[in-house]
């Protein structure tokens, strides 16, 4: 809930808002609350705010820069509206509301939005639930029809069967995101200790399993009736639309929905602790983790801003005290401090992942954290502390306004929690006015010598590493007799029009590909860029062809390790001094590497691009290659690799690549490397790879900014002195022969889920040939939410939270895979369903209806492809990297419109031969192996 803007940097592009409430001719029952427009000074998001007679708040923000609209419906209900022992309802409803309503058939919501070329989702947190769609602008009326039908006409379509399927889906989501993830159960255990019994934040948003099992369909109906009325909702629309027409549609579709029971604000008593509470947990992890938190205030409290700045000073990055005392000295692999705020409560949160190479004792980590807090008290707050924290926060908000979705989300959030969409200028003032005295005052009031919760998470069997023996046990949960209170009878109103008729979209908008320009620096570096004036920012990427592919497999991880060292000190300044300089600018500079390229990612306010590029050049041309930096970064990398061995998805990805491409090629070994390969790397190796990779001959630049071509080229002249020829890639070793039809099992004892991967090698990337056509072919099988695979395994069977299939390709090789994380007890059944869907599709191909769906969905989705700077940058990079015709999207559009179904089905027949594929499963071997063997598959154990 934090929003900051740097006024001086953006006054020319984002201007402040002045409010008026002058009324114009409006549909009956619609009232104009306020109009907020731009002025010549300050910052803000222009909008108009309306209210319908039934209490629905409507916010309209026009942005005609792209032919799209973003629709958001936010209900002021999250898990905090639930009762003890009745958790999980709000999140369950996020799922239920996609399952059709009286006039929208089962799965039609996803199908309608996807076929319209849009994207959609819903999210739930402690305090609100939102549903949102981004679609081409001609599809707005259809979105309003969909959202209004589930707001006003959901219950007639709610069945016991739908309820049971979605309850299973939620259980699968919990298994995938919590039970089967390292540290997954930490948050819910921690909150039980931090908040009093019965506090609405003391249970997880996803719900306790027993509470989900306790619920019945009538509980769900009552929860909907209590909280999902229009008077507890905000409808926010942003993008390219006609305001008069949009208001008429809003009134038509939402105006007749009856008002729900009245909703009052929840109380916000400050949370306090009587003493420090120690708790601990064993988990299937490698790195011991310490988590600490002090209860503080709540969102928008007068002390929130000062506490935010305090957290930044103590632990907000490489210049902080916690970083210096824990990470810099090698006692922690990672550590940080933050002050997350929710509507009812905030917490001053500290975490550290202990470095086992330094012992891993969490008592030592706790002592060092407390020493850092004491050090802050002694040294106090400096002017630079305040300035860098404010600038960082302020710049972050500008980058958050680069999309219509970002602006709509900001307006909706502020209206929902504070009753005022126009909070940017207020927050700017709030944070700008924080003083040193304010920071010390909140430190003394909420942190110094105050009780806290301290949680230790240690590897199984290593309880000797905990910080302190447990002294707190959460009380047994209470169970409310009823799932809902405050329910009132609301009389249904018959609609005045036939709601069963889906609106027909208007003419499709003209899709405008960004206007690109290309140039070459004097040393031959290609530059491709486009101008975007929506925000006064520059997003710049320096790509260096090579990356992991340039490295001998025996040195796997070298490209990543070199990039990490380049993120550290230069010959002129230390890591901390460079970080401080960037923080004072509100800029970020990050070196990284992937399979085929190394890169430098630069984000800056345009007003600070000269200073930022000077730092880029310092890091790039005068790297420090400090031995202490190298040893620390290498140790962090090794511990990270050990940690990832606890993640079943990482295990599955690395194992599958090794099977397909072999462990003697860089395509078969992760760019992160292995423990053995990284352990053997030296600082001289890093220096050697730097000389080979970071040459002008390997470099290409992509940029999105508000500068014209001559201005940007002038800024880039400092890179013209860069020298060096391009580096040739080594020959790629032969690929291994696949043991087709074999199921490989990686044992993960006790796993709640099995990660399944089915696939084979496939063609490399191309933009308009067989690869692209195979993408179109796969779309109905596993490329969309309502694809055959996902509807079967998730919606029909309830085996998984999500299943899909796709083709992925690089410049040399590609793969096809079908994948899902499924409940451990249905692993064999899920494998059967995957095989059934793939075989059926391979034999018969897509239907005429699926062909029409694919054509509509893929072609219309192009309206969403170029909105944000990074979408534009990604588009340009594809052109650069694969040497594409800048008009390749027009060729793709022609293919989408005209490719015969027979050609696509022939591709399915040729590319989806299940008998030629292998299967990898990461799961509990003891529980799944017998059932898989019973299916007739040859099974092999795979050790990674």
mmCIF file with all atom_site columns, C-alpha atoms in Angstrom, residues 760-779 805-817 878 881-882 884 888 892 895 899 903-904 907 911:
data_model
loop_
_atom_site.group_PDB
_atom_site.id
_atom_site.type_symbol
_atom_site.label_atom_id
_atom_site.label_alt_id
_atom_site.label_comp_id
_atom_site.label_asym_id
_atom_site.label_entity_id
_atom_site.label_seq_id
_atom_site.pdbx_PDB_ins_code
_atom_site.Cartn_x
_atom_site.Cartn_y
_atom_site.Cartn_z
_atom_site.occupancy
_atom_site.B_iso_or_equiv
_atom_site.pdbx_formal_charge
_atom_site.auth_seq_id
_atom_site.auth_comp_id
_atom_site.auth_asym_id
_atom_site.auth_atom_id
_atom_site.pdbx_PDB_model_num
ATOM 1  C CA . UNK A 1 760 ? 10.975 -34.587 -26.342 1.00 0.00 ? 760 UNK A CA 1
ATOM 2  C CA . UNK A 1 761 ? 13.401 -32.447 -28.296 1.00 0.00 ? 761 UNK A CA 1
ATOM 3  C CA . UNK A 1 762 ? 11.793 -30.231 -30.919 1.00 0.00 ? 762 UNK A CA 1
ATOM 4  C CA . UNK A 1 763 ? 12.587 -27.573 -33.507 1.00 0.00 ? 763 UNK A CA 1
ATOM 5  C CA . UNK A 1 764 ? 14.461 -24.339 -32.730 1.00 0.00 ? 764 UNK A CA 1
ATOM 6  C CA . UNK A 1 765 ? 12.718 -20.966 -32.675 1.00 0.00 ? 765 UNK A CA 1
ATOM 7  C CA . UNK A 1 766 ? 11.426 -19.389 -35.811 1.00 0.00 ? 766 UNK A CA 1
ATOM 8  C CA . UNK A 1 767 ? 8.959  -16.533 -36.108 1.00 0.00 ? 767 UNK A CA 1
ATOM 9  C CA . UNK A 1 768 ? 6.917  -17.645 -39.105 1.00 0.00 ? 768 UNK A CA 1
ATOM 10 C CA . UNK A 1 769 ? 7.779  -21.264 -39.871 1.00 0.00 ? 769 UNK A CA 1
ATOM 11 C CA . UNK A 1 770 ? 7.188  -24.676 -38.333 1.00 0.00 ? 770 UNK A CA 1
ATOM 12 C CA . UNK A 1 771 ? 7.947  -23.570 -34.787 1.00 0.00 ? 771 UNK A CA 1
ATOM 13 C CA . UNK A 1 772 ? 5.396  -20.745 -34.865 1.00 0.00 ? 772 UNK A CA 1
ATOM 14 C CA . UNK A 1 773 ? 2.813  -22.966 -36.532 1.00 0.00 ? 773 UNK A CA 1
ATOM 15 C CA . UNK A 1 774 ? 3.367  -25.629 -33.860 1.00 0.00 ? 774 UNK A CA 1
ATOM 16 C CA . UNK A 1 775 ? 2.645  -22.973 -31.237 1.00 0.00 ? 775 UNK A CA 1
ATOM 17 C CA . UNK A 1 776 ? -0.697 -22.383 -32.953 1.00 0.00 ? 776 UNK A CA 1
ATOM 18 C CA . UNK A 1 777 ? -1.311 -26.115 -33.202 1.00 0.00 ? 777 UNK A CA 1
ATOM 19 C CA . UNK A 1 778 ? -0.687 -26.666 -29.481 1.00 0.00 ? 778 UNK A CA 1
ATOM 20 C CA . UNK A 1 779 ? -2.928 -23.801 -28.338 1.00 0.00 ? 779 UNK A CA 1
ATOM 21 C CA . UNK A 1 805 ? 1.805  -28.023 -22.784 1.00 0.00 ? 805 UNK A CA 1
ATOM 22 C CA . UNK A 1 806 ? 4.042  -25.871 -24.954 1.00 0.00 ? 806 UNK A CA 1
ATOM 23 C CA . UNK A 1 807 ? 6.896  -25.643 -27.431 1.00 0.00 ? 807 UNK A CA 1
ATOM 24 C CA . UNK A 1 808 ? 10.012 -23.735 -26.380 1.00 0.00 ? 808 UNK A CA 1
ATOM 25 C CA . UNK A 1 809 ? 12.872 -22.963 -28.731 1.00 0.00 ? 809 UNK A CA 1
ATOM 26 C CA . UNK A 1 810 ? 16.235 -21.241 -28.868 1.00 0.00 ? 810 UNK A CA 1
ATOM 27 C CA . UNK A 1 811 ? 18.482 -20.552 -31.826 1.00 0.00 ? 811 UNK A CA 1
ATOM 28 C CA . UNK A 1 812 ? 19.796 -24.137 -31.979 1.00 0.00 ? 812 UNK A CA 1
ATOM 29 C CA . UNK A 1 813 ? 17.336 -26.470 -30.305 1.00 0.00 ? 813 UNK A CA 1
ATOM 30 C CA . UNK A 1 814 ? 13.875 -26.616 -28.808 1.00 0.00 ? 814 UNK A CA 1
ATOM 31 C CA . UNK A 1 815 ? 11.595 -28.912 -26.870 1.00 0.00 ? 815 UNK A CA 1
ATOM 32 C CA . UNK A 1 816 ? 7.989  -29.880 -26.409 1.00 0.00 ? 816 UNK A CA 1
ATOM 33 C CA . UNK A 1 817 ? 6.686  -30.586 -22.953 1.00 0.00 ? 817 UNK A CA 1
ATOM 34 C CA . UNK A 1 878 ? 13.522 -10.898 -30.692 1.00 0.00 ? 878 UNK A CA 1
ATOM 35 C CA . UNK A 1 881 ? 18.582 -11.808 -31.718 1.00 0.00 ? 881 UNK A CA 1
ATOM 36 C CA . UNK A 1 882 ? 16.937 -13.787 -34.521 1.00 0.00 ? 882 UNK A CA 1
ATOM 37 C CA . UNK A 1 884 ? 13.831 -10.912 -38.017 1.00 0.00 ? 884 UNK A CA 1
ATOM 38 C CA . UNK A 1 888 ? 7.291  -10.280 -39.044 1.00 0.00 ? 888 UNK A CA 1
ATOM 39 C CA . UNK A 1 892 ? 2.293  -14.026 -38.340 1.00 0.00 ? 892 UNK A CA 1
ATOM 40 C CA . UNK A 1 895 ? -0.642 -17.186 -40.950 1.00 0.00 ? 895 UNK A CA 1
ATOM 41 C CA . UNK A 1 899 ? -3.433 -21.479 -42.072 1.00 0.00 ? 899 UNK A CA 1
ATOM 42 C CA . UNK A 1 903 ? -1.852 -28.227 -41.890 1.00 0.00 ? 903 UNK A CA 1
ATOM 43 C CA . UNK A 1 904 ? -2.129 -27.751 -38.147 1.00 0.00 ? 904 UNK A CA 1
ATOM 44 C CA . UNK A 1 907 ? 1.735  -30.936 -37.420 1.00 0.00 ? 907 UNK A CA 1
ATOM 45 C CA . UNK A 1 911 ? 5.054  -33.553 -33.505 1.00 0.00 ? 911 UNK A CA 1
#
